[in-house]
Short mmCIF file of C-alpha atoms in Angstrom, two decimals:
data_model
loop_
_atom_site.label_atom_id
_atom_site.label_comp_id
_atom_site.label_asym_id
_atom_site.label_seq_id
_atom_site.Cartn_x
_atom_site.Cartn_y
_atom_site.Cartn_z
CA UNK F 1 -29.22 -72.04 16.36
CA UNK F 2 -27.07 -68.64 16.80
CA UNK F 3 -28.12 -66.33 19.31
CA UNK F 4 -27.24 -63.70 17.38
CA UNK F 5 -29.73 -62.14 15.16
CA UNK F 6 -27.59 -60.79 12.35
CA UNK F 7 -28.64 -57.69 10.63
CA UNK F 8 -29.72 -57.43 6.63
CA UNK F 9 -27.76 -54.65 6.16
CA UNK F 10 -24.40 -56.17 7.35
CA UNK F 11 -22.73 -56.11 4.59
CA UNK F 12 -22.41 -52.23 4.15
CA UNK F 13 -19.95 -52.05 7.45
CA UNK F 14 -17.39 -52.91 4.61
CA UNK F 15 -18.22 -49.16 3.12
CA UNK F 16 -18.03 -46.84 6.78
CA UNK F 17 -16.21 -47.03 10.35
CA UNK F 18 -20.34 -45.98 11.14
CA UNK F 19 -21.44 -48.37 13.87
CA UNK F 20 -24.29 -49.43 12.04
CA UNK F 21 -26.05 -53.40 11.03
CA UNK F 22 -24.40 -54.81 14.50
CA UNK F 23 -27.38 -57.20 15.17
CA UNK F 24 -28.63 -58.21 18.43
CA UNK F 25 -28.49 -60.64 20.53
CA UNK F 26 -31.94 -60.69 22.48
CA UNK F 27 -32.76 -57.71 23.07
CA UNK F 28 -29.30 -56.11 23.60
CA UNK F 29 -26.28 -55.71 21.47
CA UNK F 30 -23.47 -58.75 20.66
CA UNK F 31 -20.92 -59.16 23.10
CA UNK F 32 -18.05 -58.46 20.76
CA UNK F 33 -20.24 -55.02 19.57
CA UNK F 34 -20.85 -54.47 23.29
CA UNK F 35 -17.12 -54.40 23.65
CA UNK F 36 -16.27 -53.18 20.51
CA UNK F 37 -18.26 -49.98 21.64
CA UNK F 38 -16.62 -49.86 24.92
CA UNK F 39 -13.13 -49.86 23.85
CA UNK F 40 -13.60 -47.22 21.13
CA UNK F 41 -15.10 -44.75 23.83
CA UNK F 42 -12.52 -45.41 25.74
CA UNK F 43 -10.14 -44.56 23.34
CA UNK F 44 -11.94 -41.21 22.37
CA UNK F 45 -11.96 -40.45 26.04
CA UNK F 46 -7.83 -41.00 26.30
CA UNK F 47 -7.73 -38.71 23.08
CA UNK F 48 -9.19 -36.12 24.74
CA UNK F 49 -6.58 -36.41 27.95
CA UNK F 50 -3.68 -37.08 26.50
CA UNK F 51 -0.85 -34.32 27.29
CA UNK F 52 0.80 -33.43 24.07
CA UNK F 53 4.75 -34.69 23.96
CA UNK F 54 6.12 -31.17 23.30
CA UNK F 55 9.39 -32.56 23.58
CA UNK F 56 9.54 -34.61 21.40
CA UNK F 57 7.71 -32.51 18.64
CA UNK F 58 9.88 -29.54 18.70
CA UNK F 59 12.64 -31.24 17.95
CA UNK F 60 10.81 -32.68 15.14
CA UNK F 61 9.85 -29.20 14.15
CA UNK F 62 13.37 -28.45 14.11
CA UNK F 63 14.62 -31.34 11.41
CA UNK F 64 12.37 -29.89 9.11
CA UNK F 65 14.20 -26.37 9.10
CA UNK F 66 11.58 -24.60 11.22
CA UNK F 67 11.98 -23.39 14.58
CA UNK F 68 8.82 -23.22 17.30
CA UNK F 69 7.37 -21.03 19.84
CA UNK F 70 6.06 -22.60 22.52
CA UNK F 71 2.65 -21.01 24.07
CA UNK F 72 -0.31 -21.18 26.38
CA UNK F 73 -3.72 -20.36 26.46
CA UNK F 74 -5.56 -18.74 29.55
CA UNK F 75 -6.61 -21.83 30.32
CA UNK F 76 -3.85 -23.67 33.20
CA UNK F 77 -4.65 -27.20 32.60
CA UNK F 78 -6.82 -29.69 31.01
CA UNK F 79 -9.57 -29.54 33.61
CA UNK F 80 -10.45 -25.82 33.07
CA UNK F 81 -9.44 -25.77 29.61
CA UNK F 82 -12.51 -28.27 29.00
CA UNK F 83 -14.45 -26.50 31.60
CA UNK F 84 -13.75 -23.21 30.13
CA UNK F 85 -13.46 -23.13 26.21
CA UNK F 86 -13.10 -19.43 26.55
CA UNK F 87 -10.07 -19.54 27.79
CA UNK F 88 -9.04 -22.00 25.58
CA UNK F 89 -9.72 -19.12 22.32
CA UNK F 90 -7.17 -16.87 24.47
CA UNK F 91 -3.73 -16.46 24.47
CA UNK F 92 -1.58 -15.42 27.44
CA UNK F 93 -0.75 -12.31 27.70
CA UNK F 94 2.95 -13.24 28.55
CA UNK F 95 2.96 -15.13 25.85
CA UNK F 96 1.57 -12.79 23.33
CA UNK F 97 3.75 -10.29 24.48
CA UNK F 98 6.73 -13.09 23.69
CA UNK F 99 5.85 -13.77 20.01
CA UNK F 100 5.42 -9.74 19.47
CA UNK F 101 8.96 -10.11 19.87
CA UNK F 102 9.18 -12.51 16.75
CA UNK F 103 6.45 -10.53 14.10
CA UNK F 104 7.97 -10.72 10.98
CA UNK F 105 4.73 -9.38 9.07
CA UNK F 106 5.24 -13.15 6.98
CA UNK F 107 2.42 -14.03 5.10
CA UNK F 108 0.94 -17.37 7.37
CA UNK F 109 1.28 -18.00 10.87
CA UNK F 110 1.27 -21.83 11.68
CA UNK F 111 0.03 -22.44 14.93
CA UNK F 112 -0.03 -26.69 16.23
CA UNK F 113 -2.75 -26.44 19.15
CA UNK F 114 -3.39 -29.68 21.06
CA UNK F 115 -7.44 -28.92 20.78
CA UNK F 116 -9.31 -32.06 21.89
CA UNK F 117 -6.96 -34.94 20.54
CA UNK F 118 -3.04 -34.22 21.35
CA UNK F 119 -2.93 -37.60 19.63
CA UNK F 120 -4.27 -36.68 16.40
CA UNK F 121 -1.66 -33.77 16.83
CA UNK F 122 1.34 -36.31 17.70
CA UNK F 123 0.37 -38.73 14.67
CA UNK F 124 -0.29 -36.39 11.51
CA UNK F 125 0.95 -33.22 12.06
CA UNK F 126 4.86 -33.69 11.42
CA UNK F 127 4.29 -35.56 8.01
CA UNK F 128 1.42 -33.17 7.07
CA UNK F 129 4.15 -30.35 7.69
CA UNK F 130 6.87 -32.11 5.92
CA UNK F 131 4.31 -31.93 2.99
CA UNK F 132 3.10 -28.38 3.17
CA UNK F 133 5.47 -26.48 4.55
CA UNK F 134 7.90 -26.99 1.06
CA UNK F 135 4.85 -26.83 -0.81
CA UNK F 136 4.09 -23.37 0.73
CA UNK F 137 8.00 -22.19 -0.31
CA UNK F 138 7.29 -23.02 -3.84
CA UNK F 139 4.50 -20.95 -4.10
CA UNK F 140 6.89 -17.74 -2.31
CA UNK F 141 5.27 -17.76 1.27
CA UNK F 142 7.01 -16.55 4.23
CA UNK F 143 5.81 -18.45 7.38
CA UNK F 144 6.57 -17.20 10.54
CA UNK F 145 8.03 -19.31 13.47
CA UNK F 146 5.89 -22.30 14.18
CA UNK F 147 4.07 -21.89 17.15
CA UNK F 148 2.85 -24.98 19.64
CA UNK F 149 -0.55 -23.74 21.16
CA UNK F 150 -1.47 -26.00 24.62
CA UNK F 151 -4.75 -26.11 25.64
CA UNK F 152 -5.61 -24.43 22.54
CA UNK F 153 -8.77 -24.13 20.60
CA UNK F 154 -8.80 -22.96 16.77
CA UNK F 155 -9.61 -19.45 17.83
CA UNK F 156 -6.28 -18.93 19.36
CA UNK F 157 -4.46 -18.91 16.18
CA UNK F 158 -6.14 -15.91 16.01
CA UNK F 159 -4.31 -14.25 18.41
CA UNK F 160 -1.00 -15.86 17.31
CA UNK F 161 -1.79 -14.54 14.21
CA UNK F 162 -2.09 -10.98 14.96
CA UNK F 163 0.70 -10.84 17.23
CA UNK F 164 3.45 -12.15 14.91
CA UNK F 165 1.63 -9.74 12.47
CA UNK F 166 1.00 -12.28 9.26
CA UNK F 167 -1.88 -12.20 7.02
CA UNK F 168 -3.00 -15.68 7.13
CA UNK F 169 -3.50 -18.03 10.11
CA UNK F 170 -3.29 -21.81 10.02
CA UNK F 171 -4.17 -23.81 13.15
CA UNK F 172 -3.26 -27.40 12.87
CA UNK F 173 -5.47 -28.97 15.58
CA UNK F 174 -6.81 -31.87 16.97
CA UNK F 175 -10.70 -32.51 16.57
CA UNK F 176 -12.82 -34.00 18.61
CA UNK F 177 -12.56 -37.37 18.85
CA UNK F 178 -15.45 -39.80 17.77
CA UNK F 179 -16.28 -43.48 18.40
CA UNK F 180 -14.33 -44.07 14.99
CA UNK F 181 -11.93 -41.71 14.89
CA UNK F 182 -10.15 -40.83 17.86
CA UNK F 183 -6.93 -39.48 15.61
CA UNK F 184 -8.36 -36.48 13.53
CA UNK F 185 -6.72 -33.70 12.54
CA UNK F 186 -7.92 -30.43 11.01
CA UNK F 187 -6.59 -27.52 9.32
CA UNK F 188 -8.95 -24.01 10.05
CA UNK F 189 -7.72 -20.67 7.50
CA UNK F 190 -8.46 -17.19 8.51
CA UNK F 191 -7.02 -14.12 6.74
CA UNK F 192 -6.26 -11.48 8.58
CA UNK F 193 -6.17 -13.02 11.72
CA UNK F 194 -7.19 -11.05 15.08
CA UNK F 195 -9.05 -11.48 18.08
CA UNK F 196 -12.80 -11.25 17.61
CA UNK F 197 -13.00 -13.60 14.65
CA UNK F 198 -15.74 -15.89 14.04
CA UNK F 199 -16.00 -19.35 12.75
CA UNK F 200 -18.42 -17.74 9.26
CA UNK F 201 -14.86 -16.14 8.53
CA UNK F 202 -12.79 -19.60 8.78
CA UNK F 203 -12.00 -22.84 6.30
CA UNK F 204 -11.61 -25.94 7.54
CA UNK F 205 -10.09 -28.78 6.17
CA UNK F 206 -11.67 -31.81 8.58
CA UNK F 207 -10.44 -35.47 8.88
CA UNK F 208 -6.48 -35.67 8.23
CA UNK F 209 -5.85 -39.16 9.53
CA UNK F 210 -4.76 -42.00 6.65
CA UNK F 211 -5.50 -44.19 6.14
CA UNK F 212 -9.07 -44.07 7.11
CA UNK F 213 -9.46 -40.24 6.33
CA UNK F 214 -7.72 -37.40 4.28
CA UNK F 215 -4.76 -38.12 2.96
CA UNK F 216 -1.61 -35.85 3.73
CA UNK F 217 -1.12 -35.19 0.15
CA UNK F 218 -4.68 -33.98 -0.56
CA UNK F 219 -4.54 -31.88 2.38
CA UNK F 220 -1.59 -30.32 1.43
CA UNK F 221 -3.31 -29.74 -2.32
CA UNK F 222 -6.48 -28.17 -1.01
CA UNK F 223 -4.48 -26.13 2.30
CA UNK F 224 -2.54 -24.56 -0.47
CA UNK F 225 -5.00 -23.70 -2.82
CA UNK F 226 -7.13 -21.82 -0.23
CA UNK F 227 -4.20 -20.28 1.00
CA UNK F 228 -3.11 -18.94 -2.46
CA UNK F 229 -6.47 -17.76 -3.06
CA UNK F 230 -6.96 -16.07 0.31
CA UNK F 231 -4.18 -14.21 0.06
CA UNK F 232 -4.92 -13.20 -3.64
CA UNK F 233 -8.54 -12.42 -2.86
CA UNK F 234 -7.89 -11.37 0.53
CA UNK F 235 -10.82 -13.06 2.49
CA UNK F 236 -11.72 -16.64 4.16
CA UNK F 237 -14.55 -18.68 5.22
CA UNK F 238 -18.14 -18.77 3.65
CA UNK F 239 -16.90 -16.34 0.64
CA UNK F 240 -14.05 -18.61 -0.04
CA UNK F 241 -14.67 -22.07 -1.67
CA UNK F 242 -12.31 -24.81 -2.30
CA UNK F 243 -13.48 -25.07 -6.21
CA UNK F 244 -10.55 -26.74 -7.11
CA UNK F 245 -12.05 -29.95 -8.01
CA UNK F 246 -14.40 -27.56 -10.41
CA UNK F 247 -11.06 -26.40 -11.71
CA UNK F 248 -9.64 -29.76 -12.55
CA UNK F 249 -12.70 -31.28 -13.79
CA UNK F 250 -14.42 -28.13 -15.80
CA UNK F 251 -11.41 -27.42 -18.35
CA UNK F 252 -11.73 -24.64 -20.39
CA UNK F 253 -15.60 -24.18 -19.21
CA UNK F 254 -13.92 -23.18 -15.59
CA UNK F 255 -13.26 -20.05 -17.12
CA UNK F 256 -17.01 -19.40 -16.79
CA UNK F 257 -17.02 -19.27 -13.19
CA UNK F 258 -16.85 -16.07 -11.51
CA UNK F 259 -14.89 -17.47 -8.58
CA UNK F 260 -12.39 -19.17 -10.62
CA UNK F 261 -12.08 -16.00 -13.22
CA UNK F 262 -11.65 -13.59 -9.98
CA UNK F 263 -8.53 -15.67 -8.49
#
């Protein structure tokens, strides 16, 4: 007889990454759950640590035709920067001062912050570029220089924002990592970036990691849509939907919505 009492619902682990149905053995979890458990915290804890490569990004950066700015936050180092997520929101003020000197008044700022998974960052960021940033061209937006953020959180795009003067912000960043997904990387939109922001006036765009999560292409799709209609409508966050679904799927009824009819 197995000393492993399996669960009923079992077979629904083949629909989530959820750590659910893992069954019991006694009155404690399997072994191979028990270690299964172990080695995904430990692997949302080295997410969380993990220095960003900056050397071998920017060069990255650069074989896409886009140079980068690389900045700090107030924060000096990982320990205060998780101690401290103030700091974290703040840009230096030698640095700001530094991409003053490079305000073009484009219409997005792209700012690639390490947040709370440089590896998420490392993984999805260069081929989520290499499928926006043309995307963005088509459309006839200027970006400014890319900008690297360290020990950044999405409120410092803010401040990158406003000091290369552009009218839209977009802060690729790592998320926080969970017991599944230790690799995820968001997208947050603000128009008319500036310090003082808050997170009512943002999109995000949550779980970039394929397989497993958002696709690059579908992040691309839905980045630019809120981007064209930010800058068309010239607002972001909880007035700014991403109906584009609605759009597809509504045809000539879409007309209907006031939303839709206003971008």
């Amino acid at each position: 007889m197995s000393a492993i009492t399996r669960n009923g619902w079992r077979s629904l682990r083949a629909f989530t990454d959820a750590r659910i149905a893992s069954g019991r053995a006694g009155n404690g979890l399997p072994t191979a759950a028990h270690l299964g458990f172990q080695l995904d915290h430990a692997r949302a804890r080295d997410a969380v640590h993990l220095p960003l490569d900056v050397a071998a990004l920017q060069p990255a950066l650069q074989t896409l035709g886009h140079a980068s700015v690389l900045v700090n936050s107030e924060a000096p180092d990982r320990r205060v920067y998780l101690q401290r997520p103030d700091l974290g929101r703040r840009l230096s003020p030698v640095d700001e001062q530094v991409l003053r000197e490079h305000a073009s008044q484009a219409d997005i700022a792209i700012t690639i912050a390490d947040g709370l998974s440089a590896r998420a960052v490392q993984e999805h960021a260069l081929p989520l570029l290499a499928e926006l940033l043309p995307a963005l061209s088509a459309e006839g937006f200027s970006v400014a220089p890319l900008v690297i953020a360290l020990q950044g959180r999405v409120a410092i795009g803010d401040a990158v924002g406003a000091a290369l003067a552009a009218r839209l912000s977009l802060v690729l960043i790592g998320e926080r990592p969970g017991l599944s997904s230790p690799d995820s990387l968001g997208i947050y939109l603000t128009y008319d970036p500036r310090p003082g922001k808050v997170d009512a006036e943002r999109n995000c765009i949550s779980n970039i990691r394929p397989p497993q999560g958002l696709g690059y292409a579908q992040a691309r799709d839905t980045c630019l849509y809120l981007c064209r209609n930010a800058l068309r409508r010239g607002l972001s966050g909880v007035g700014l939907k991403d109906d584009s679904m609605t759009l597809e799927q509504g045809g000539a009824d879409a007309a209907r919505i006031p939303f839709l009819r206003d971008a």
